[in-house]
Structures are given as C-alpha cells and as structure tokens.
Amino acid sequence: MSAQPRPTGTVPNPVIPGFHPDPSVCRVGEDYYLVCSSFEYFPGIPVLHSRDLVHWRQIGNALDRPSQLRLPLDQPSSGGVFAPTLRHHDGRFHLIVTNVSDRGTVLLTATDPAGPWSDPLHLPGVPGIDPDLAWDEDGTCWVTVNGIAQVRIDPATGETLGEPQRLWSGTPGALAPEAPHLYRIGRWWYLMIAEGGTERGHGVSIARGRTPSGPFEPCPHNPVLTHRSTARPVQNTGHADLVQAPDGSWWMVLLAVRPRGGTPGWHVLGRETFLAPVEWVDGWPVVGEVPLELPTPSWPLHPVPEVPTRDDFDGAALDPQWISVRRRPAELVTTGERPGWLTLRAAGASLDAPDVVFVGRRQQHHACRARTLVDPAGGRGGLAVRLDEEHHYEIEAGGGEVKVLARVGPLRSEVASRPVPAGAVVLGVEIVPEPPRGSRTGPDTLSFGIEEPDGSFTVLAALGGRYLSTEVAGGFTGRVVGMYAAAGTVHFDRFDYEATPLP
Ligand code: 6LW
C-alpha cells in the first residue's frame, strides 16, 4: 500500500514498514522467509514471505498457540519475545528465539513456515538473548548469543554441549555487542554482529575465521554499516541478517527507523525492516547508505496482493496481522457471537491494564487513517493508538457519549467528549505528519473523531504524536492501531486502515 508517487527504477524502503524489528531471513529455492520480534504481543513472531526480497506478505505467526507463548501479566511491555533467527536445515525450518518474560530461549521447527510450528523445545543452558543457529559440515549445531558468546547444542534434546565460550565482541569499547549471525561463505566463517545499541549509535560489524568458533579476525573497515552521526532520513541502522539471491548477489535485511520532526527527532512506527544490497570486496561485505528508495533489483518483481483496507470480520479466523496484548483468550475475542462482527469482552478496565482486551494492527504509514464501526451495546470500548500501557490515545463509545482519552506516562486525561444517540457509531483517527515549525516540530498529529451519517468526519481532539514515540515512551515496539473493550461486551462490524497522501 503506497500513497506516494515513486521515482521510476526504484522500490520503496523500508520493505516491511512499521513495527518489524530484528529481521532474520532465509531463502529456500525461489522463496524468502523472514521473521521479526514481537515483544508483548500475541500471537508472536510474524512470518513473512517474498519472491523478490522487496514485496513481503505476512503468512502467519510462528507462536500462535498459548502452549507456545506465555506472556505473564506482571511482565512489562517490551518484554516477551526478542530477536529470532530463522534458518532452513535438513528439510525443516528452524526458529530460535528468546522469551525474556518466560523460560528464556527456545527452538521450534516447521515444515511450512506459515505453520503450524512445533511446541517450543527449551534450551535452559543457552545464556543471553539474540540467539543465532548454524550448523557446520559435521552437523554440529552452534548457538551464538549477545555478548558475544557461543555454545553447541543438541537440537533434538535442547541440551547444551560444553560451556558457553566468549567470541569476538566487535569494536573494543563499543556498546552492546549483540544480534550475532554466523555464516559459512566460501572458505570462511563470518560472524556478523550489531553494536552501538539499538538507538542512534547502532551499527553492524563483522569478523571472519576458519572455524565456526573462531578465532575471528575483524574486518578492517568496521562498522560495515552505520548511519550514526549523519543527517540521513534513515537512522539506527543495525541488527542485520544476510541472504544470497538465486543469481548469486548478496543482500542484507536490517532494522532502522525514520525519525521525523525537529530535535531530537521522533520515530513513531517502531523499528522497521529495510533492505540493502551487499558487495563483497577482498572477502569483506560492503554496504552503502541505506536509502528510502532502492534501485529496483535486476530480477522480475512479484508484487503481493495488498492487505485489504477493510476487514469486515466475516471469516471465523482473524487475519494474521491482528495482534493482542499478551494473550487472546477465545472466550474474550470472537467472531462467533455476532456473525460478521468482532466481539470483545472486557477484562482489564482500560488500556492502562496489562490484561486489556485489544485487537490491533501495526501502524505502517506516517500518514494514514483508521475507522471502525463500534456498537458498545451497554459496555464501553473503541479505537486506540497504543505504544504501551503508559502511552496511548483512544476514542471510546459508551454510556451515551463518545470521549477522547489520553495517557502519557503518569498523566491521564479525558480530552474531549460528545453525547451520541444510543447504538453503533463510527470512530476514527487521522494521522498526519506535523507541518514544519522549526526545531519544535513534532512528528505528527493524531485527530480523533466521529464519522457523521453523511460521511464527514468531526474531529473531537487533535493530539501531538511525539508522546506516542519511542523517544518519549522508550521500549522496543512501535504504534499499534486497533479496537478494545473497557467494560462489558463490545462489537465491531469493520475496521478500515488506509495510507493517505503525505501533506
Ligand atoms: C534485541 C537486540 C536489539 O534483542 O534490540 O536492535 C533488542 N537490537 O538485538 C530488542 O529488539
């Protein structure tokens, strides 16, 4: 979905916009598969498919059963599921990932990456986060984690073989050596890592050795990728994975952000997945600047069907794009109670609550709008833009009125209200980048309102977007736009999300 005209000969970057951090990619034949972190959201680990590295379609979520993913209510947002690695080995897909809120690192397998994925095999001896998975020619399975440390495992039992060993840890003194990936390329084993932290100092460095456990010799040109200390529109570049296309060319997927507004710049869509071509020079990868428009790759493109702008909730199962906070009990979220409607039964009394019943999708465009037809049916519920429990804006119907509510850190406020007749009402939010006003310019404005019977939109409140940015809220996620119930049983007939032209 794109609302902007594009220069010819280019394709847009990020290739997967919105909250899709820590990408890990693998190719099987002509098909690429990619997974991302999902933190406190259920289902967890979006799985995407592409035939050309440019166009991606979500085909499932690897962790879509409660037996695979527990996200305890006492664990904060931005806990949960961190940094998976996806690999194909011996005819099966393997996924290694850490749930920092429950039992640590696990291994899952699938024959079809769309699912079903196995129940998790626990790897109690694997320390840390950001596990990578690699096999050598003898079939030994190596897990490499942040730090950077490494341990062999038996992938059949989850047992670790020996003690974790420290490996090369990037540029001496650099913050947070993490996100390792280990590759056999030609006669070398390459150990690629992220360093500098996942903020503006983020970068990618690499070393190589003759064995999977080193010793590793650092690339003389490290970091091979960073946008730190530049004014480029793409920032925080790091946490990368490599893949080779069928034509022999190499590509990097990585996370980066698009800050907007004045100083210090606010990014509101979370960390997104970008693509960059990689050249090899003297046995080392060379990655140029990561642009917003990539030269079109030389192979035929395979556009994917657009996600429809409207979900009518006519099917029994929810599309994989829909995510909930920590859990989605079938008795609280159903399309069965009122056919053609999504019915939410409240648990937590507001979006401040860890058990709020919420069903949302990632905000993927800087300019966009969402609308939903809600029947509060004696309860209370509505449309929310959520960053975490402490940072959300929402418009809520119930009790004969519609009100706009804002939570920013310790502050909670009812910003506006209007009486409405009993029955269903269309609630909406329009998100538009803020017009420039020098260094004080914020990233965007979120206008919440009601769609009138004639189709016009009455704004009840326009709120600055910086308070729903990562630079304000902290954490690892991005905005999610969706429906929630705060009291009683609330019905939603449809949800529309569409990109709008940038002003
Ligand atoms: C992840 C780490 C990172 O574990 O952020 O950007 C952490 N990189 O590698 C959470 O996504």
Coordinates of C-alpha atoms and ligand atoms in Angstrom, one line a residue:
M1 CA 0.0 0.0 0.0
S2 CA 1.6 3.3 -1.0
A3 CA 0.2 6.7 -1.1
Q4 CA 3.2 8.4 -2.7
P5 CA 4.3 8.6 -6.3
R6 CA 7.6 6.8 -6.7
P7 CA 10.6 7.6 -8.9
T8 CA 10.9 5.1 -11.7
G9 CA 13.5 2.4 -11.4
T10 CA 13.2 2.3 -7.6
V11 CA 11.4 0.4 -5.0
P12 CA 10.4 1.7 -1.5
N13 CA 12.5 1.1 1.6
P14 CA 11.6 0.0 4.3
V15 CA 10.5 -3.1 2.5
I16 CA 8.4 -4.0 5.6
P17 CA 7.2 -0.8 7.2
G18 CA 6.0 -0.4 10.8
F19 CA 7.0 -2.3 13.9
H20 CA 9.0 -5.2 12.3
P21 CA 12.3 -5.2 14.2
D22 CA 15.2 -7.6 14.4
P23 CA 14.6 -9.2 11.0
S24 CA 16.0 -12.7 10.2
V25 CA 15.8 -14.1 6.7
C26 CA 16.4 -17.3 4.9
R27 CA 15.9 -18.5 1.3
V28 CA 14.7 -21.8 0.1
G29 CA 14.8 -22.0 -3.7
E30 CA 13.0 -19.0 -5.0
D31 CA 11.2 -18.2 -1.7
Y32 CA 12.4 -16.0 1.0
Y33 CA 11.0 -16.1 4.6
L34 CA 11.5 -13.5 7.3
V35 CA 10.6 -13.3 11.0
C36 CA 10.7 -10.4 13.5
S37 CA 10.5 -9.7 17.2
S38 CA 7.0 -9.3 18.7
F39 CA 7.6 -8.5 22.4
E40 CA 4.4 -8.4 24.5
Y41 CA 2.0 -9.2 21.6
F42 CA 0.1 -12.4 20.9
P43 CA 0.3 -14.1 18.5
G44 CA 4.1 -13.8 18.4
I45 CA 6.8 -13.7 15.7
P46 CA 5.2 -12.5 12.4
V47 CA 6.4 -14.8 9.5
L48 CA 6.6 -13.1 6.1
H49 CA 7.1 -14.5 2.6
S50 CA 8.6 -12.9 -0.5
R51 CA 9.7 -14.0 -4.0
D52 CA 11.8 -10.9 -4.7
L53 CA 13.0 -9.5 -1.3
V54 CA 11.0 -6.3 -2.0
H55 CA 7.4 -7.4 -1.7
W56 CA 6.5 -9.2 1.5
R57 CA 3.3 -10.7 2.7
Q58 CA 2.6 -11.9 6.2
I59 CA 1.7 -15.6 6.0
G60 CA 1.4 -16.4 9.7
N61 CA 2.8 -16.0 13.2
A62 CA 5.1 -18.7 14.5
L63 CA 3.8 -18.5 18.1
D64 CA 0.1 -18.6 17.7
R65 CA -0.9 -21.1 20.4
P66 CA -0.9 -20.4 24.2
S67 CA 1.2 -23.6 24.6
Q68 CA 3.9 -21.9 22.6
L69 CA 3.8 -18.4 24.1
R70 CA 3.2 -17.3 27.6
L71 CA 3.4 -13.5 28.3
P72 CA 2.7 -13.1 32.0
L73 CA 0.5 -10.2 33.1
D74 CA 3.2 -9.0 35.5
Q75 CA 5.8 -8.5 32.8
P76 CA 6.1 -5.1 31.3
S77 CA 5.7 -4.0 27.7
S78 CA 8.8 -4.6 25.5
G79 CA 9.5 -7.8 27.4
G80 CA 8.4 -11.0 25.9
V81 CA 9.7 -12.2 22.5
F82 CA 13.1 -10.9 21.4
A83 CA 15.1 -11.3 18.3
P84 CA 14.5 -14.6 16.5
T85 CA 16.8 -16.4 13.9
L86 CA 15.2 -18.3 11.1
R87 CA 17.1 -21.0 9.2
H88 CA 16.3 -23.9 6.9
H89 CA 18.3 -27.1 7.6
D90 CA 17.7 -30.7 6.8
G91 CA 14.4 -30.1 5.1
R92 CA 12.9 -28.2 8.1
F93 CA 12.6 -24.6 9.1
H94 CA 14.2 -23.9 12.5
L95 CA 13.5 -20.9 14.6
I96 CA 15.4 -20.0 17.7
V97 CA 14.2 -17.1 19.9
T98 CA 14.2 -15.8 23.5
N99 CA 11.1 -15.0 25.5
V100 CA 12.7 -12.8 28.2
S101 CA 9.5 -12.9 30.2
D102 CA 9.1 -16.7 30.4
R103 CA 11.6 -19.5 30.3
G104 CA 14.2 -18.0 28.0
T105 CA 15.5 -19.4 24.7
V106 CA 13.5 -22.0 22.8
L107 CA 13.8 -23.8 19.5
L108 CA 10.8 -24.5 17.2
T109 CA 10.6 -26.3 13.8
A110 CA 8.1 -26.4 11.0
T111 CA 7.9 -27.9 7.5
D112 CA 5.8 -25.0 6.3
P113 CA 6.9 -21.6 7.7
A114 CA 3.2 -20.5 7.6
G115 CA 2.7 -23.0 10.4
P116 CA 1.9 -25.0 12.3
W117 CA 5.2 -24.6 14.3
S118 CA 6.1 -27.1 16.9
D119 CA 5.8 -26.6 20.6
P120 CA 9.0 -24.9 21.9
L121 CA 11.9 -27.0 22.9
H122 CA 13.5 -25.3 25.9
L123 CA 17.3 -24.6 25.8
P124 CA 18.0 -23.8 29.5
G125 CA 21.7 -23.9 29.0
V126 CA 21.7 -21.1 26.4
P127 CA 22.6 -17.8 28.0
G128 CA 21.5 -14.3 27.0
I129 CA 19.4 -13.1 24.1
D130 CA 19.6 -12.8 20.3
P131 CA 20.4 -16.5 19.6
D132 CA 21.7 -17.5 16.2
L133 CA 21.6 -21.0 14.8
A134 CA 24.2 -22.5 12.5
W135 CA 25.4 -26.0 11.5
D136 CA 28.8 -26.9 10.4
E137 CA 29.8 -29.7 7.9
D138 CA 29.9 -32.3 10.7
G139 CA 26.3 -31.5 11.6
T140 CA 27.3 -29.8 14.9
C141 CA 24.8 -27.1 15.8
W142 CA 26.2 -23.8 17.1
V143 CA 24.2 -21.3 19.0
T144 CA 25.7 -17.8 19.3
V145 CA 24.2 -15.1 21.5
N146 CA 24.7 -11.5 22.6
G147 CA 27.9 -10.7 24.3
I148 CA 29.2 -12.4 22.0
A149 CA 29.2 -16.0 23.3
Q150 CA 28.7 -19.4 21.8
V151 CA 27.7 -22.9 22.8
R152 CA 27.0 -26.1 20.9
I153 CA 23.6 -27.7 21.4
D154 CA 21.8 -30.9 20.6
P155 CA 18.8 -29.6 18.7
A156 CA 16.9 -32.9 19.3
T157 CA 17.0 -32.6 23.1
G158 CA 17.8 -29.0 23.8
E159 CA 20.9 -30.0 25.8
T160 CA 23.9 -27.7 25.7
L161 CA 27.2 -29.4 25.0
G162 CA 30.0 -27.8 27.0
E163 CA 30.2 -24.3 28.5
P164 CA 29.5 -21.1 26.6
Q165 CA 32.6 -19.6 25.1
R166 CA 33.3 -15.9 24.5
L167 CA 33.9 -15.0 20.9
W168 CA 34.9 -11.8 19.1
S169 CA 32.8 -8.9 20.6
G170 CA 33.1 -6.2 18.0
T171 CA 34.8 -2.8 18.2
P172 CA 36.7 -2.6 21.5
G173 CA 34.6 -0.5 23.9
A174 CA 31.5 -0.4 21.7
L175 CA 28.2 -0.6 23.5
A176 CA 26.1 -3.8 23.3
P177 CA 27.7 -6.4 21.0
E178 CA 24.5 -8.3 20.1
A179 CA 22.5 -9.8 17.3
P180 CA 25.1 -12.3 16.1
H181 CA 24.7 -14.3 12.9
L182 CA 27.2 -16.9 11.8
Y183 CA 27.6 -17.9 8.1
R184 CA 29.7 -20.3 6.1
I185 CA 30.7 -18.4 3.0
G186 CA 33.3 -19.9 0.8
R187 CA 36.3 -21.0 2.9
W188 CA 35.4 -18.6 5.8
W189 CA 33.0 -18.5 8.7
Y190 CA 31.7 -14.9 9.1
L191 CA 30.5 -13.6 12.4
M192 CA 28.3 -10.5 11.8
I193 CA 27.0 -8.6 14.9
A194 CA 25.3 -5.4 15.8
E195 CA 27.0 -2.9 18.1
G196 CA 26.4 0.6 19.5
G197 CA 23.0 -0.1 20.9
T198 CA 19.7 -0.1 19.0
E199 CA 19.4 3.7 19.1
R200 CA 21.3 6.4 17.0
G201 CA 24.7 4.7 17.5
H202 CA 23.6 1.4 16.0
G203 CA 25.9 -0.3 13.5
V204 CA 26.9 -3.6 12.0
S205 CA 30.4 -5.1 12.3
I206 CA 31.8 -8.4 11.0
A207 CA 34.8 -10.7 11.6
R208 CA 35.9 -14.0 9.9
G209 CA 37.6 -17.2 10.9
R210 CA 38.3 -20.6 9.6
T211 CA 36.1 -22.4 12.1
P212 CA 32.6 -21.6 13.5
S213 CA 34.2 -20.9 16.8
G214 CA 37.0 -18.7 15.5
P215 CA 39.5 -17.3 16.2
F216 CA 37.9 -14.3 14.4
E217 CA 39.8 -11.6 12.6
P218 CA 37.8 -8.3 12.5
C219 CA 37.1 -6.6 9.1
P220 CA 39.5 -3.7 8.7
H221 CA 36.5 -1.4 7.7
N222 CA 34.2 -2.0 10.7
P223 CA 31.5 -0.9 11.2
V224 CA 30.5 -2.2 7.7
L225 CA 27.2 -0.3 8.2
T226 CA 26.2 2.6 10.4
H227 CA 24.2 5.9 9.9
R228 CA 25.4 7.3 13.3
S229 CA 26.3 10.9 13.3
T230 CA 24.6 11.6 9.9
A231 CA 21.5 13.6 9.0
R232 CA 20.2 10.8 6.8
P233 CA 16.4 10.2 7.0
V234 CA 17.1 6.5 7.9
Q235 CA 18.6 6.1 11.4
N236 CA 19.5 3.5 14.0
T237 CA 20.7 1.0 11.2
G238 CA 21.7 -2.3 12.7
H239 CA 20.6 -5.8 13.7
A240 CA 21.1 -7.3 10.3
D241 CA 21.0 -10.7 8.6
L242 CA 22.4 -11.7 5.2
V243 CA 20.9 -13.7 2.4
Q244 CA 22.1 -14.7 -1.1
A245 CA 19.7 -14.4 -4.0
P246 CA 19.5 -17.2 -6.7
D247 CA 21.6 -15.0 -9.0
G248 CA 24.5 -15.0 -6.6
S249 CA 24.0 -11.5 -5.3
W250 CA 24.0 -10.8 -1.6
W251 CA 21.5 -8.7 0.4
M252 CA 21.2 -7.5 3.9
V253 CA 18.0 -7.1 5.9
L254 CA 18.3 -4.8 8.9
L255 CA 16.3 -2.7 11.3
A256 CA 16.3 1.0 11.1
V257 CA 13.9 3.9 12.0
R258 CA 12.6 7.0 10.3
P259 CA 12.6 9.9 12.8
R260 CA 10.6 12.9 12.0
G261 CA 10.2 16.5 13.3
G262 CA 12.7 18.8 15.0
T263 CA 15.2 17.9 17.6
P264 CA 15.9 15.2 18.8
G265 CA 13.6 13.5 16.1
W266 CA 10.9 11.1 17.0
H267 CA 10.2 7.8 15.4
V268 CA 6.6 6.6 15.8
L269 CA 6.4 3.4 13.7
G270 CA 8.9 1.4 15.7
R271 CA 11.9 -0.2 14.1
E272 CA 11.2 -1.2 10.6
T273 CA 12.8 -3.8 8.2
F274 CA 15.0 -2.3 5.4
L275 CA 16.8 -4.0 2.6
A276 CA 20.3 -3.1 1.3
P277 CA 22.5 -4.6 -1.4
V278 CA 25.8 -6.0 -0.4
E279 CA 29.0 -6.2 -2.5
W280 CA 32.0 -8.3 -1.5
V281 CA 35.4 -6.7 -1.8
D282 CA 38.6 -8.5 -0.7
G283 CA 36.4 -11.0 1.2
W284 CA 34.5 -8.4 3.2
P285 CA 31.0 -7.1 2.7
V286 CA 30.5 -3.6 1.6
V287 CA 27.1 -1.9 2.3
G288 CA 26.3 1.5 1.1
E289 CA 23.9 4.1 2.6
V290 CA 20.5 2.6 3.3
P291 CA 18.2 4.7 1.2
L292 CA 14.4 5.3 1.2
E293 CA 14.3 4.3 -2.4
L294 CA 16.3 1.3 -3.6
P295 CA 17.3 0.7 -7.1
T296 CA 15.0 -2.0 -8.5
P297 CA 16.7 -5.4 -8.3
S298 CA 17.6 -7.0 -11.7
W299 CA 15.1 -9.9 -11.3
P300 CA 11.3 -9.9 -12.1
L301 CA 9.3 -8.4 -9.3
H302 CA 6.5 -10.4 -7.6
P303 CA 4.1 -7.9 -6.1
V304 CA 1.9 -9.4 -3.4
P305 CA -1.8 -8.8 -3.0
E306 CA -2.4 -5.7 -0.9
V307 CA -3.9 -6.3 2.6
P308 CA -7.4 -5.1 2.0
T309 CA -8.1 -1.7 3.6
R310 CA -11.2 -3.1 5.2
D311 CA -11.6 -6.1 7.5
D312 CA -15.3 -7.0 7.8
F313 CA -14.7 -9.8 10.3
D314 CA -16.8 -12.1 8.1
G315 CA -14.4 -15.0 8.5
A316 CA -14.1 -17.3 11.5
A317 CA -10.4 -16.8 12.0
L318 CA -8.7 -13.4 12.3
D319 CA -6.1 -12.4 9.7
P320 CA -2.5 -12.9 10.9
Q321 CA -1.9 -9.2 11.0
W322 CA -4.1 -8.8 14.1
I323 CA -2.3 -8.8 17.4
S324 CA -3.4 -8.6 21.0
V325 CA -1.7 -7.6 24.2
R326 CA -0.2 -10.6 26.0
R327 CA -3.0 -13.0 25.2
R328 CA -6.1 -13.5 23.2
P329 CA -8.5 -15.8 25.1
A330 CA -11.0 -17.3 22.7
E331 CA -13.9 -16.5 25.1
L332 CA -13.0 -12.8 25.1
V333 CA -12.2 -12.3 21.4
T334 CA -14.6 -13.9 19.0
T335 CA -16.2 -13.6 15.6
G336 CA -18.7 -16.3 16.5
E337 CA -21.0 -14.4 18.9
R338 CA -22.4 -11.9 16.3
P339 CA -21.6 -13.2 12.8
G340 CA -19.8 -10.6 10.8
W341 CA -18.7 -8.7 13.9
L342 CA -15.7 -8.9 16.1
T343 CA -16.9 -9.2 19.7
L344 CA -14.6 -8.2 22.5
R345 CA -15.4 -8.9 26.1
A346 CA -13.6 -6.6 28.6
A347 CA -11.1 -7.9 31.1
G348 CA -8.8 -5.0 32.1
A349 CA -10.8 -1.8 32.6
S350 CA -8.7 0.4 30.3
L351 CA -5.6 0.4 28.1
D352 CA -3.6 1.0 31.2
A353 CA -4.3 -2.6 32.3
P354 CA -1.9 -5.4 31.4
D355 CA -4.9 -7.6 30.6
V356 CA -6.7 -5.1 28.3
V357 CA -8.7 -6.9 25.6
F358 CA -7.3 -5.2 22.5
V359 CA -7.0 -6.4 18.8
G360 CA -4.8 -4.2 16.6
R361 CA -2.5 -3.9 13.7
R362 CA 0.8 -2.2 13.2
Q363 CA 0.7 1.4 12.0
Q364 CA 2.7 1.2 8.9
H365 CA 2.5 4.7 7.3
H366 CA 3.3 8.1 8.6
A367 CA 0.1 9.4 7.0
C368 CA -2.9 7.1 7.5
R369 CA -6.4 6.8 8.9
A370 CA -8.3 4.2 10.7
R371 CA -12.1 3.9 11.3
T372 CA -14.2 1.3 13.0
L373 CA -18.0 0.9 13.4
V374 CA -18.5 0.1 17.1
D375 CA -21.6 -1.0 19.0
P376 CA -20.9 -0.6 22.7
A377 CA -24.1 -2.5 23.5
G378 CA -24.2 -1.3 27.1
G379 CA -20.4 -1.6 27.6
R380 CA -17.5 0.7 26.7
G381 CA -14.9 0.4 24.0
G382 CA -13.4 2.0 21.0
L383 CA -10.4 2.7 18.8
A384 CA -6.9 3.1 20.2
V385 CA -3.4 4.0 19.1
R386 CA -1.2 2.1 21.5
L387 CA 2.6 2.2 22.2
D388 CA 2.4 0.6 25.6
E389 CA 0.3 0.7 28.8
E390 CA 1.6 4.2 29.7
H391 CA 1.4 5.7 26.2
H392 CA -1.8 5.5 24.3
Y393 CA -4.6 7.7 22.9
E394 CA -8.1 6.4 22.3
I395 CA -11.6 7.3 21.4
E396 CA -14.3 5.4 23.3
A397 CA -18.0 5.0 22.9
G398 CA -20.4 4.0 25.7
G399 CA -23.0 5.4 28.1
G400 CA -24.5 7.7 25.5
E401 CA -21.2 9.6 24.8
V402 CA -18.0 9.4 22.9
K403 CA -14.9 10.6 24.6
V404 CA -11.2 11.0 23.7
L405 CA -8.8 9.8 26.3
A406 CA -5.0 10.2 26.6
R407 CA -2.4 8.5 28.7
V408 CA 1.1 9.8 28.7
G409 CA 3.4 8.5 31.4
P410 CA 1.9 9.4 34.8
L411 CA -0.8 11.7 33.2
R412 CA -4.2 10.5 32.3
S413 CA -6.8 12.8 30.8
E414 CA -10.2 12.9 29.2
V415 CA -9.5 15.4 26.4
A416 CA -13.0 15.8 24.8
S417 CA -16.4 14.3 24.9
R418 CA -19.7 14.5 22.9
P419 CA -23.1 13.0 23.5
V420 CA -24.3 10.5 20.9
P421 CA -27.5 8.6 20.3
A422 CA -27.6 5.0 21.5
G423 CA -26.4 2.4 19.0
A424 CA -23.5 2.0 16.7
V425 CA -21.1 4.8 15.9
V426 CA -18.1 5.1 13.5
L427 CA -15.0 6.2 15.4
G428 CA -11.9 7.3 13.6
V429 CA -8.3 8.6 13.8
E430 CA -6.5 10.5 11.1
I431 CA -2.7 10.6 11.5
V432 CA -0.9 13.3 9.6
P433 CA 2.8 14.5 9.8
E434 CA 3.1 17.8 11.6
P435 CA 3.7 20.9 9.4
P436 CA 7.2 22.3 10.0
R437 CA 7.7 24.8 12.8
G438 CA 11.4 24.7 13.3
S439 CA 13.2 22.7 15.9
R440 CA 10.0 22.3 17.9
T441 CA 8.2 20.4 15.1
G442 CA 6.8 17.2 16.4
P443 CA 6.5 14.0 14.3
D444 CA 2.7 14.1 13.6
T445 CA -0.8 14.9 14.8
L446 CA -3.5 12.3 15.7
S447 CA -7.0 13.6 15.2
F448 CA -9.7 11.6 16.8
G449 CA -13.3 12.0 15.9
I450 CA -16.6 10.6 14.7
E451 CA -17.8 9.8 11.1
E452 CA -21.2 11.6 10.7
P453 CA -24.1 9.9 8.9
D454 CA -23.2 12.0 5.8
G455 CA -19.7 10.6 5.8
S456 CA -18.0 13.7 7.0
F457 CA -15.5 13.5 9.9
T458 CA -15.9 15.6 13.0
V459 CA -12.7 16.0 15.0
L460 CA -13.1 15.9 18.7
A461 CA -9.5 16.2 19.6
A462 CA -6.1 16.6 17.8
L463 CA -3.2 15.4 19.9
G464 CA 0.6 15.7 19.3
G465 CA 2.2 12.4 18.2
R466 CA 5.6 12.8 19.9
Y467 CA 4.1 11.4 23.1
L468 CA 3.5 8.1 21.3
S469 CA 7.0 7.9 20.0
T470 CA 9.9 5.6 21.1
E471 CA 12.0 8.6 22.0
V472 CA 9.4 9.5 24.7
A473 CA 8.0 6.2 25.7
G474 CA 11.2 4.1 25.4
G475 CA 11.0 0.4 24.6
F476 CA 11.4 -1.7 21.5
T477 CA 8.0 -1.7 19.8
G478 CA 6.0 0.7 17.6
R479 CA 2.5 2.0 17.4
V480 CA -0.4 -0.5 17.0
V481 CA -3.8 0.8 16.0
G482 CA -6.9 -1.2 17.0
M483 CA -10.1 -1.9 18.8
Y484 CA -10.5 -2.5 22.6
A485 CA -13.2 -3.2 25.2
A486 CA -13.0 -1.4 28.5
A487 CA -16.3 -2.6 30.0
G488 CA -18.9 -5.2 29.1
T489 CA -19.2 -6.8 25.6
V490 CA -18.4 -4.5 22.7
H491 CA -19.0 -5.3 19.0
F492 CA -17.1 -4.1 15.9
D493 CA -18.5 -4.5 12.5
R494 CA -15.5 -3.5 10.5
F495 CA -12.1 -1.9 10.7
D496 CA -10.6 0.3 7.9
Y497 CA -7.0 1.2 7.7
E498 CA -5.5 3.1 4.8
A499 CA -2.4 5.1 3.9
T500 CA -3.2 8.7 3.0
P501 CA -1.1 11.1 0.9
L502 CA 1.7 12.9 2.8
P503 CA 0.8 16.6 3.1
Ligands
6LW1 C1 17.4 -7.1 20.5 C2 18.7 -6.5 20.3 C3 18.3 -5.3 19.7 O1 17.4 -8.2 21.4 O2 17.2 -4.8 20.4 O3 18.5 -3.9 17.9 C4 16.8 -5.9 21.2 N1 18.8 -4.9 18.6 O4 19.5 -7.3 19.4 C5 15.3 -5.9 21.2 O5 14.8 -5.9 19.9

